[in-house]
C-alpha cells in the first residue's frame, strides 16, 4: 500500500494523502520475502534439537529448553518490532533491516557447523564422555540466535500486515482478497517450511549438518471533561494524564476485549511446541528406514506431515468448503473466526492424546522386541516405523490450519488500522509465552518426576522415560483450556473496524472535545 500526494480541489487546503492499493500485484514480493526467510531459518529451527544434542553435545532437556527460550524470544521480539514499525520507521523499512539481520544470523549459525573450533569435538561412539561446548563456542552460537531474533522481530509482525494492507477493505473484491490472502499466505509459508524440513534438514543431518461497544463503559470516564480539566483552544487536553481522547479509550477497550482470548491461545500453542521438539526426539528412536536401500529419513523431516496436512486442507477449505458453508450458515468465511479457532483447539487435544498412544506403543515395542540399533543419544531404537508419527503431526497441522489462520485474521480485523503491526505481533507474542511456558513445564516435570518412584518422564533415553504421561498431561491441560476459551468466546462481541477510521481521519481535536462533552452528558443522564 502506498500513499501519493494529490493537490486538493481547494487551493487553500493542504495536500492530502490518497491511499493506493496494489492488491495482488504486490503479493509476489511480499510472499517471496517470507518464503526465502523461512527457507533459511525454519529448516534450521526444525533440526535445531538434533544439532544441539549431537554437534554441541547438549542433554535433551537442556537443548529443548534452550530451543523453547530461543523461539520464545524470537516471538516476543515482534512486540518491539511492531512498536518501532507502527510508531517510527514504517513496515517497509523494518522489513528491510530485519531481512539483513536474519541473513547475518544464518551466516553465523552456518559458521558454528563449518568451523571445527566453533563446536565441541564429536563424541566417541559408545562413550558416555562428551565434551560440552566452551564459553566462547556457546557465545558464538548465541550471537547467531541474537541476529535471528532481530530478524524475526521485524519480519514476522510486519510482513503479514503489510500484505493485507494491499487490499481495499471497502470493496467486495478487497474483502475477499484479504480473507484469501491469509489462507494463501499460510499455504505459501507452509510450502517454504516443507522445503526446509526436507531438503535443508537432509543436508544438515546427512550431508553436513468477547466484548462490544456496550462493554467496558467504565473506561469512558477517562474521556469525560469535568470542571477540573483544562482544554486548549484547539480542543486538546492541557494535561493528557487527566483526560484521554475517545480513540485512546477505545484502543484500551480493544486490548481488554482480546486479552482473555489471547491467554487461551498461549496454552493452545503448547502441543504445537512439542511436535517441533519431542516428536523429533521420538523419531530418533523409531525405525526411520525408507525402502530397501538403507536410506534413513532425517528425524526433523517428519515434521513435514504437519505442513502437508495444512497445505492440503487450506486450498480445499478456501475454494470448496467456504463457498458451501457460506450458503449454509450465511456467515462470511462459513464459520466465524472464533469458531474456526475453537475447532483448532479440538484438533490440538486429539493431537496430544494420539501422541501419547503412539509413544506408548513405541516404548512397548522397544522394550519387548529386538532393537534395530542405537540412537545418537544412546537409547535403543524401536522397530516401530517412524510413519506412526504421521497421525499426531497431521492433527497438529489441522489444528494450525484452523486456529493460526483464524487467529491472525482475528487480530488484523479487530484492531484499528494504526495498530495492525502490533496486532500481528500479538500472535507471535503468544508463541513467545508458550515457548517459555513449555520450557518451564519441561523443567518442572523433569525435576519432579526424576524424584518419583516411576522415574524421570523425560529421561535422556525415551525408553527409560514416560513421555506418553507427559503428552497425556498436556492433553488434560488443553481440555481445561478449551472450556476457558468457550467461555471467553461466548462473552466476546466482534468489533467492526473501518479502515477509514485512522488517527489522521478521526476528526479535529475540536470535534473530539465536542464528543467528550456529549459523552459526558449521556453518561450522566444514564
PDB file of C-alpha atoms in Angstrom, residues 29-293:
ATOM      1  CA  UNK A  29       7.285  -9.592  -3.442  1.00  0.00           C
ATOM      2  CA  UNK A  30       5.680  -9.923  -0.005  1.00  0.00           C
ATOM      3  CA  UNK A  31       5.185 -13.685  -0.062  1.00  0.00           C
ATOM      4  CA  UNK A  32       8.551 -14.150  -1.793  1.00  0.00           C
ATOM      5  CA  UNK A  33      10.300 -12.353   1.073  1.00  0.00           C
ATOM      6  CA  UNK A  34       8.507 -14.536   3.603  1.00  0.00           C
ATOM      7  CA  UNK A  35       9.270 -17.707   1.653  1.00  0.00           C
ATOM      8  CA  UNK A  36      13.011 -17.133   1.411  1.00  0.00           C
ATOM      9  CA  UNK A  37      13.224 -16.066   5.061  1.00  0.00           C
ATOM     10  CA  UNK A  38      11.527 -19.300   6.115  1.00  0.00           C
ATOM     11  CA  UNK A  39      13.658 -21.403   3.754  1.00  0.00           C
ATOM     12  CA  UNK A  40      16.727 -20.158   5.582  1.00  0.00           C
ATOM     13  CA  UNK A  41      15.549 -20.185   9.187  1.00  0.00           C
ATOM     14  CA  UNK A  42      12.710 -22.642   9.745  1.00  0.00           C
ATOM     15  CA  UNK A  43      14.658 -25.624   8.425  1.00  0.00           C
ATOM     16  CA  UNK A  44      17.412 -24.898  10.903  1.00  0.00           C
ATOM     17  CA  UNK A  45      14.901 -24.402  13.729  1.00  0.00           C
ATOM     18  CA  UNK A  46      13.217 -27.727  12.969  1.00  0.00           C
ATOM     19  CA  UNK A  47      16.551 -29.535  13.115  1.00  0.00           C
ATOM     20  CA  UNK A  48      17.960 -27.487  15.983  1.00  0.00           C
ATOM     21  CA  UNK A  49      17.208 -30.064  18.688  1.00  0.00           C
ATOM     22  CA  UNK A  50      19.251 -32.641  16.763  1.00  0.00           C
ATOM     23  CA  UNK A  51      22.038 -30.115  16.115  1.00  0.00           C
ATOM     24  CA  UNK A  52      22.357 -29.113  19.769  1.00  0.00           C
ATOM     25  CA  UNK A  53      22.297 -32.683  21.092  1.00  0.00           C
ATOM     26  CA  UNK A  54      24.662 -34.225  18.524  1.00  0.00           C
ATOM     27  CA  UNK A  55      27.003 -31.388  17.475  1.00  0.00           C
ATOM     28  CA  UNK A  56      27.052 -29.269  20.650  1.00  0.00           C
ATOM     29  CA  UNK A  57      26.718 -32.356  22.915  1.00  0.00           C
ATOM     30  CA  UNK A  58      23.845 -30.942  24.998  1.00  0.00           C
ATOM     31  CA  UNK A  59      21.446 -33.014  27.073  1.00  0.00           C
ATOM     32  CA  UNK A  60      17.992 -33.448  25.539  1.00  0.00           C
ATOM     33  CA  UNK A  61      16.207 -31.500  28.283  1.00  0.00           C
ATOM     34  CA  UNK A  62      18.758 -28.649  28.146  1.00  0.00           C
ATOM     35  CA  UNK A  63      18.564 -28.471  24.336  1.00  0.00           C
ATOM     36  CA  UNK A  64      14.767 -28.490  24.383  1.00  0.00           C
ATOM     37  CA  UNK A  65      14.609 -25.719  26.995  1.00  0.00           C
ATOM     38  CA  UNK A  66      17.159 -23.627  25.054  1.00  0.00           C
ATOM     39  CA  UNK A  67      15.129 -24.016  21.850  1.00  0.00           C
ATOM     40  CA  UNK A  68      11.957 -23.007  23.679  1.00  0.00           C
ATOM     41  CA  UNK A  69      13.689 -19.908  25.059  1.00  0.00           C
ATOM     42  CA  UNK A  70      15.085 -19.055  21.616  1.00  0.00           C
ATOM     43  CA  UNK A  71      11.721 -19.494  19.886  1.00  0.00           C
ATOM     44  CA  UNK A  72      10.001 -17.556  22.657  1.00  0.00           C
ATOM     45  CA  UNK A  73      12.466 -14.664  22.385  1.00  0.00           C
ATOM     46  CA  UNK A  74      12.013 -14.593  18.591  1.00  0.00           C
ATOM     47  CA  UNK A  75       8.287 -14.265  19.108  1.00  0.00           C
ATOM     48  CA  UNK A  76       8.394 -11.730  21.949  1.00  0.00           C
ATOM     49  CA  UNK A  77      10.738  -9.565  19.875  1.00  0.00           C
ATOM     50  CA  UNK A  78       7.837  -8.972  17.496  1.00  0.00           C
ATOM     51  CA  UNK A  79       6.257  -6.663  20.082  1.00  0.00           C
ATOM     52  CA  UNK A  80       9.251  -4.320  19.896  1.00  0.00           C
ATOM     53  CA  UNK A  81       9.458  -4.666  16.119  1.00  0.00           C
ATOM     54  CA  UNK A  82       5.768  -3.863  15.751  1.00  0.00           C
ATOM     55  CA  UNK A  83       6.054  -0.822  18.036  1.00  0.00           C
ATOM     56  CA  UNK A  84       9.037   0.558  16.088  1.00  0.00           C
ATOM     57  CA  UNK A  85       7.268  -0.123  12.797  1.00  0.00           C
ATOM     58  CA  UNK A  86       3.935   1.480  13.689  1.00  0.00           C
ATOM     59  CA  UNK A  87       5.481   4.392  15.602  1.00  0.00           C
ATOM     60  CA  UNK A  88       8.726   5.370  13.853  1.00  0.00           C
ATOM     61  CA  UNK A  89      10.049   3.545  10.797  1.00  0.00           C
ATOM     62  CA  UNK A  90       7.139   2.009   8.898  1.00  0.00           C
ATOM     63  CA  UNK A  91       6.701  -1.601   7.848  1.00  0.00           C
ATOM     64  CA  UNK A  92       8.779  -1.386   4.667  1.00  0.00           C
ATOM     65  CA  UNK A  93      11.916  -0.067   6.405  1.00  0.00           C
ATOM     66  CA  UNK A  94      11.585  -2.569   9.279  1.00  0.00           C
ATOM     67  CA  UNK A  95      11.277  -5.444   6.804  1.00  0.00           C
ATOM     68  CA  UNK A  96      14.470  -4.377   5.019  1.00  0.00           C
ATOM     69  CA  UNK A  97      16.530  -4.062   8.199  1.00  0.00           C
ATOM     70  CA  UNK A  98      15.205  -7.328   9.650  1.00  0.00           C
ATOM     71  CA  UNK A  99      15.969  -9.259   6.460  1.00  0.00           C
ATOM     72  CA  UNK A 100      19.645  -8.270   6.709  1.00  0.00           C
ATOM     73  CA  UNK A 101      19.765  -9.293  10.391  1.00  0.00           C
ATOM     74  CA  UNK A 102      18.177 -12.656   9.580  1.00  0.00           C
ATOM     75  CA  UNK A 103      20.788 -13.297   6.880  1.00  0.00           C
ATOM     76  CA  UNK A 104      23.628 -12.489   9.299  1.00  0.00           C
ATOM     77  CA  UNK A 105      22.137 -14.848  11.891  1.00  0.00           C
ATOM     78  CA  UNK A 106      22.062 -17.731   9.422  1.00  0.00           C
ATOM     79  CA  UNK A 107      25.614 -16.934   8.322  1.00  0.00           C
ATOM     80  CA  UNK A 108      26.948 -17.086  11.901  1.00  0.00           C
ATOM     81  CA  UNK A 109      24.978 -20.277  12.613  1.00  0.00           C
ATOM     82  CA  UNK A 110      26.468 -21.855   9.491  1.00  0.00           C
ATOM     83  CA  UNK A 111      29.968 -20.986  10.720  1.00  0.00           C
ATOM     84  CA  UNK A 112      29.369 -22.826  14.021  1.00  0.00           C
ATOM     85  CA  UNK A 113      28.905 -26.002  11.998  1.00  0.00           C
ATOM     86  CA  UNK A 114      31.502 -25.372   9.273  1.00  0.00           C
ATOM     87  CA  UNK A 115      34.450 -24.407  11.515  1.00  0.00           C
ATOM     88  CA  UNK A 116      35.527 -27.208  13.852  1.00  0.00           C
ATOM     89  CA  UNK A 117      36.862 -24.819  16.509  1.00  0.00           C
ATOM     90  CA  UNK A 118      33.391 -23.306  16.896  1.00  0.00           C
ATOM     91  CA  UNK A 119      31.797 -26.501  18.242  1.00  0.00           C
ATOM     92  CA  UNK A 120      32.881 -29.299  20.627  1.00  0.00           C
ATOM     93  CA  UNK A 121      34.655 -32.400  19.290  1.00  0.00           C
ATOM     94  CA  UNK A 122      32.441 -35.279  18.258  1.00  0.00           C
ATOM     95  CA  UNK A 123      31.666 -37.862  20.943  1.00  0.00           C
ATOM     96  CA  UNK A 124      33.366 -41.232  20.599  1.00  0.00           C
ATOM     97  CA  UNK A 125      30.880 -43.991  19.598  1.00  0.00           C
ATOM     98  CA  UNK A 126      29.658 -45.850  22.681  1.00  0.00           C
ATOM     99  CA  UNK A 127      31.348 -43.393  25.031  1.00  0.00           C
ATOM    100  CA  UNK A 128      29.445 -41.631  27.783  1.00  0.00           C
ATOM    101  CA  UNK A 129      32.046 -38.871  27.979  1.00  0.00           C
ATOM    102  CA  UNK A 130      31.253 -35.961  25.677  1.00  0.00           C
ATOM    103  CA  UNK A 131      32.952 -32.608  25.987  1.00  0.00           C
ATOM    104  CA  UNK A 132      30.459 -29.727  26.428  1.00  0.00           C
ATOM    105  CA  UNK A 133      30.849 -26.508  24.426  1.00  0.00           C
ATOM    106  CA  UNK A 134      33.254 -23.906  25.745  1.00  0.00           C
ATOM    107  CA  UNK A 135      32.058 -20.480  26.816  1.00  0.00           C
ATOM    108  CA  UNK A 136      33.301 -18.976  23.549  1.00  0.00           C
ATOM    109  CA  UNK A 137      31.667 -21.653  21.410  1.00  0.00           C
ATOM    110  CA  UNK A 138      28.376 -21.225  23.218  1.00  0.00           C
ATOM    111  CA  UNK A 139      28.691 -17.430  22.989  1.00  0.00           C
ATOM    112  CA  UNK A 140      29.230 -17.570  19.224  1.00  0.00           C
ATOM    113  CA  UNK A 141      26.184 -19.833  18.856  1.00  0.00           C
ATOM    114  CA  UNK A 142      24.067 -17.477  20.938  1.00  0.00           C
ATOM    115  CA  UNK A 143      25.208 -14.498  18.832  1.00  0.00           C
ATOM    116  CA  UNK A 144      23.677 -16.191  15.792  1.00  0.00           C
ATOM    117  CA  UNK A 145      20.466 -16.608  17.777  1.00  0.00           C
ATOM    118  CA  UNK A 146      20.619 -12.894  18.598  1.00  0.00           C
ATOM    119  CA  UNK A 147      20.706 -11.889  14.912  1.00  0.00           C
ATOM    120  CA  UNK A 148      17.859 -14.292  14.163  1.00  0.00           C
ATOM    121  CA  UNK A 149      15.819 -12.763  16.992  1.00  0.00           C
ATOM    122  CA  UNK A 150      16.270  -9.288  15.482  1.00  0.00           C
ATOM    123  CA  UNK A 151      15.268 -10.628  12.067  1.00  0.00           C
ATOM    124  CA  UNK A 152      12.182 -12.359  13.397  1.00  0.00           C
ATOM    125  CA  UNK A 153      11.217  -9.288  15.433  1.00  0.00           C
ATOM    126  CA  UNK A 154      10.995  -7.194  12.274  1.00  0.00           C
ATOM    127  CA  UNK A 155       9.740  -9.629   9.639  1.00  0.00           C
ATOM    128  CA  UNK A 156       7.039 -11.538  11.483  1.00  0.00           C
ATOM    129  CA  UNK A 157       4.780  -8.670  12.650  1.00  0.00           C
ATOM    130  CA  UNK A 158       5.222  -6.517   9.543  1.00  0.00           C
ATOM    131  CA  UNK A 159       5.073  -8.880   6.580  1.00  0.00           C
ATOM    132  CA  UNK A 160       1.569 -10.203   7.116  1.00  0.00           C
ATOM    133  CA  UNK A 161       0.031  -6.812   7.943  1.00  0.00           C
ATOM    134  CA  UNK A 162       1.936  -5.197   5.050  1.00  0.00           C
ATOM    135  CA  UNK A 163       0.464  -7.774   2.668  1.00  0.00           C
ATOM    136  CA  UNK A 164      -3.114  -7.473   3.924  1.00  0.00           C
ATOM    137  CA  UNK A 165      -2.861  -3.672   3.644  1.00  0.00           C
ATOM    138  CA  UNK A 166      -2.527  -4.036  -0.127  1.00  0.00           C
ATOM    139  CA  UNK A 167      -6.270  -4.793  -0.421  1.00  0.00           C
ATOM    140  CA  UNK A 168      -9.049  -2.215  -0.179  1.00  0.00           C
ATOM    141  CA  UNK A 169     -11.319  -3.287   2.726  1.00  0.00           C
ATOM    142  CA  UNK A 170     -14.155  -1.050   1.464  1.00  0.00           C
ATOM    143  CA  UNK A 171     -14.769  -3.101  -1.710  1.00  0.00           C
ATOM    144  CA  UNK A 172     -16.171  -6.620  -2.029  1.00  0.00           C
ATOM    145  CA  UNK A 173     -13.159  -7.772  -4.022  1.00  0.00           C
ATOM    146  CA  UNK A 174     -10.867  -6.269  -1.401  1.00  0.00           C
ATOM    147  CA  UNK A 175     -12.670  -8.013   1.458  1.00  0.00           C
ATOM    148  CA  UNK A 176     -12.474 -11.351  -0.336  1.00  0.00           C
ATOM    149  CA  UNK A 177      -8.850 -10.646  -1.172  1.00  0.00           C
ATOM    150  CA  UNK A 178      -7.965 -10.141   2.498  1.00  0.00           C
ATOM    151  CA  UNK A 179      -9.653 -13.393   3.538  1.00  0.00           C
ATOM    152  CA  UNK A 180      -7.988 -15.386   0.771  1.00  0.00           C
ATOM    153  CA  UNK A 181      -4.648 -13.695   1.425  1.00  0.00           C
ATOM    154  CA  UNK A 182      -4.484 -15.043   4.984  1.00  0.00           C
ATOM    155  CA  UNK A 183      -5.238 -18.573   3.752  1.00  0.00           C
ATOM    156  CA  UNK A 184      -2.805 -18.495   0.819  1.00  0.00           C
ATOM    157  CA  UNK A 185      -0.154 -16.727   2.861  1.00  0.00           C
ATOM    158  CA  UNK A 186      -0.089 -19.666   5.247  1.00  0.00           C
ATOM    159  CA  UNK A 187      -0.127 -22.096   2.332  1.00  0.00           C
ATOM    160  CA  UNK A 188       2.982 -20.471   0.831  1.00  0.00           C
ATOM    161  CA  UNK A 189       4.576 -20.169   4.251  1.00  0.00           C
ATOM    162  CA  UNK A 190       3.972 -23.873   4.826  1.00  0.00           C
ATOM    163  CA  UNK A 191       5.434 -24.780   1.442  1.00  0.00           C
ATOM    164  CA  UNK A 192       8.623 -22.963   2.404  1.00  0.00           C
ATOM    165  CA  UNK A 193       8.721 -24.862   5.690  1.00  0.00           C
ATOM    166  CA  UNK A 194       8.205 -28.151   3.838  1.00  0.00           C
ATOM    167  CA  UNK A 195      11.230 -27.462   1.652  1.00  0.00           C
ATOM    168  CA  UNK A 196      13.179 -26.546   4.765  1.00  0.00           C
ATOM    169  CA  UNK A 197      12.382 -29.695   6.730  1.00  0.00           C
ATOM    170  CA  UNK A 198      13.148 -31.950   3.772  1.00  0.00           C
ATOM    171  CA  UNK A 199      15.977 -30.646   1.615  1.00  0.00           C
ATOM    172  CA  UNK A 200      17.694 -28.351   4.116  1.00  0.00           C
ATOM    173  CA  UNK A 201      17.318 -30.742   7.049  1.00  0.00           C
ATOM    174  CA  UNK A 202      18.640 -33.625   4.920  1.00  0.00           C
ATOM    175  CA  UNK A 203      21.726 -31.603   4.042  1.00  0.00           C
ATOM    176  CA  UNK A 204      22.237 -30.653   7.682  1.00  0.00           C
ATOM    177  CA  UNK A 205      21.707 -34.148   9.068  1.00  0.00           C
ATOM    178  CA  UNK A 206      23.134 -36.432   6.404  1.00  0.00           C
ATOM    179  CA  UNK A 207      25.480 -34.380   4.223  1.00  0.00           C
ATOM    180  CA  UNK A 208      26.906 -31.858   6.662  1.00  0.00           C
ATOM    181  CA  UNK A 209      24.950 -30.670   9.262  1.00  0.00           C
ATOM    182  CA  UNK A 210     -15.997 -11.232  23.692  1.00  0.00           C
ATOM    183  CA  UNK A 211     -16.928  -7.547  24.057  1.00  0.00           C
ATOM    184  CA  UNK A 212     -18.791  -4.894  22.053  1.00  0.00           C
ATOM    185  CA  UNK A 213     -19.027  -1.072  22.336  1.00  0.00           C
ATOM    186  CA  UNK A 214     -21.677  -1.564  25.257  1.00  0.00           C
ATOM    187  CA  UNK A 215     -18.975  -3.084  27.370  1.00  0.00           C
ATOM    188  CA  UNK A 216     -16.130  -1.643  29.471  1.00  0.00           C
ATOM    189  CA  UNK A 217     -18.190   1.539  29.728  1.00  0.00           C
ATOM    190  CA  UNK A 218     -16.468   2.467  32.984  1.00  0.00           C
ATOM    191  CA  UNK A 219     -13.407   3.362  30.898  1.00  0.00           C
ATOM    192  CA  UNK A 220     -15.391   6.053  29.123  1.00  0.00           C
ATOM    193  CA  UNK A 221     -14.984   8.190  32.231  1.00  0.00           C
ATOM    194  CA  UNK A 222     -11.371   8.766  31.172  1.00  0.00           C
ATOM    195  CA  UNK A 223     -12.691  10.751  28.213  1.00  0.00           C
ATOM    196  CA  UNK A 224     -15.225  12.891  30.136  1.00  0.00           C
ATOM    197  CA  UNK A 225     -14.428  16.552  30.513  1.00  0.00           C
ATOM    198  CA  UNK A 226     -15.002  17.743  34.079  1.00  0.00           C
ATOM    199  CA  UNK A 227     -14.788  21.181  35.649  1.00  0.00           C
ATOM    200  CA  UNK A 228     -11.235  20.400  36.822  1.00  0.00           C
ATOM    201  CA  UNK A 229      -9.963  19.645  33.320  1.00  0.00           C
ATOM    202  CA  UNK A 230      -8.399  22.364  31.208  1.00  0.00           C
ATOM    203  CA  UNK A 231      -8.865  22.281  27.424  1.00  0.00           C
ATOM    204  CA  UNK A 232      -6.665  24.144  24.943  1.00  0.00           C
ATOM    205  CA  UNK A 233      -8.166  26.314  22.219  1.00  0.00           C
ATOM    206  CA  UNK A 234      -7.634  23.541  19.659  1.00  0.00           C
ATOM    207  CA  UNK A 235      -9.618  21.072  21.787  1.00  0.00           C
ATOM    208  CA  UNK A 236      -6.649  19.109  23.130  1.00  0.00           C
ATOM    209  CA  UNK A 237      -6.198  18.406  26.831  1.00  0.00           C
ATOM    210  CA  UNK A 238      -3.786  20.612  28.776  1.00  0.00           C
ATOM    211  CA  UNK A 239      -2.923  17.647  30.991  1.00  0.00           C
ATOM    212  CA  UNK A 240      -3.125  14.376  28.959  1.00  0.00           C
ATOM    213  CA  UNK A 241      -2.731  12.376  32.172  1.00  0.00           C
ATOM    214  CA  UNK A 242      -6.102  13.640  33.429  1.00  0.00           C
ATOM    215  CA  UNK A 243      -8.206  13.175  30.287  1.00  0.00           C
ATOM    216  CA  UNK A 244      -7.857  10.899  27.247  1.00  0.00           C
ATOM    217  CA  UNK A 245      -9.239  11.056  23.731  1.00  0.00           C
ATOM    218  CA  UNK A 246     -12.077   8.732  22.777  1.00  0.00           C
ATOM    219  CA  UNK A 247      -9.704   6.987  20.379  1.00  0.00           C
ATOM    220  CA  UNK A 248      -7.301   6.176  23.217  1.00  0.00           C
ATOM    221  CA  UNK A 249     -10.124   4.825  25.358  1.00  0.00           C
ATOM    222  CA  UNK A 250     -11.367   2.621  22.515  1.00  0.00           C
ATOM    223  CA  UNK A 251      -7.855   1.261  21.986  1.00  0.00           C
ATOM    224  CA  UNK A 252      -7.660   0.243  25.640  1.00  0.00           C
ATOM    225  CA  UNK A 253     -11.061  -1.434  25.334  1.00  0.00           C
ATOM    226  CA  UNK A 254      -9.806  -3.307  22.290  1.00  0.00           C
ATOM    227  CA  UNK A 255      -6.891  -4.700  24.295  1.00  0.00           C
ATOM    228  CA  UNK A 256      -9.148  -5.710  27.201  1.00  0.00           C
ATOM    229  CA  UNK A 257     -11.615  -7.481  24.907  1.00  0.00           C
ATOM    230  CA  UNK A 258      -8.947  -9.558  23.215  1.00  0.00           C
ATOM    231  CA  UNK A 259      -6.571 -10.412  26.075  1.00  0.00           C
ATOM    232  CA  UNK A 260      -8.704 -13.231  27.617  1.00  0.00           C
ATOM    233  CA  UNK A 261      -8.780 -14.951  24.224  1.00  0.00           C
ATOM    234  CA  UNK A 262      -5.059 -14.307  23.759  1.00  0.00           C
ATOM    235  CA  UNK A 263      -4.338 -16.098  27.042  1.00  0.00           C
ATOM    236  CA  UNK A 264      -6.149 -19.191  25.761  1.00  0.00           C
ATOM    237  CA  UNK A 265      -4.006 -19.124  22.607  1.00  0.00           C
ATOM    238  CA  UNK A 266      -0.874 -19.298  24.775  1.00  0.00           C
ATOM    239  CA  UNK A 267      -1.994 -22.673  26.182  1.00  0.00           C
ATOM    240  CA  UNK A 268      -3.155 -23.817  22.734  1.00  0.00           C
ATOM    241  CA  UNK A 269       0.379 -23.458  21.350  1.00  0.00           C
ATOM    242  CA  UNK A 270       1.973 -25.883  23.835  1.00  0.00           C
ATOM    243  CA  UNK A 271       1.072 -29.073  21.889  1.00  0.00           C
ATOM    244  CA  UNK A 272       2.453 -27.466  18.726  1.00  0.00           C
ATOM    245  CA  UNK A 273       5.738 -26.790  20.522  1.00  0.00           C
ATOM    246  CA  UNK A 274       6.086 -30.461  21.479  1.00  0.00           C
ATOM    247  CA  UNK A 275       5.693 -31.571  17.857  1.00  0.00           C
ATOM    248  CA  UNK A 276       8.729 -29.468  16.971  1.00  0.00           C
ATOM    249  CA  UNK A 277      10.924 -30.862  19.763  1.00  0.00           C
ATOM    250  CA  UNK A 278       9.915 -34.113  21.425  1.00  0.00           C
ATOM    251  CA  UNK A 279       8.380 -35.546  18.243  1.00  0.00           C
ATOM    252  CA  UNK A 280      11.846 -35.190  16.689  1.00  0.00           C
ATOM    253  CA  UNK A 281      13.386 -36.995  19.687  1.00  0.00           C
ATOM    254  CA  UNK A 282      10.764 -39.722  19.248  1.00  0.00           C
ATOM    255  CA  UNK A 283      11.797 -40.085  15.613  1.00  0.00           C
ATOM    256  CA  UNK A 284      15.423 -40.660  16.649  1.00  0.00           C
ATOM    257  CA  UNK A 285      14.292 -43.813  18.474  1.00  0.00           C
ATOM    258  CA  UNK A 286      11.985 -45.114  15.726  1.00  0.00           C
ATOM    259  CA  UNK A 287      12.760 -47.071  12.575  1.00  0.00           C
ATOM    260  CA  UNK A 288      13.372 -44.297  10.036  1.00  0.00           C
ATOM    261  CA  UNK A 289      14.392 -46.553   7.124  1.00  0.00           C
ATOM    262  CA  UNK A 290      12.589 -45.893   3.853  1.00  0.00           C
ATOM    263  CA  UNK A 291      12.653 -48.600   1.226  1.00  0.00           C
ATOM    264  CA  UNK A 292      15.195 -51.386   0.938  1.00  0.00           C
ATOM    265  CA  UNK A 293      18.246 -49.299   0.026  1.00  0.00           C
TER     266      UNK A 293
END
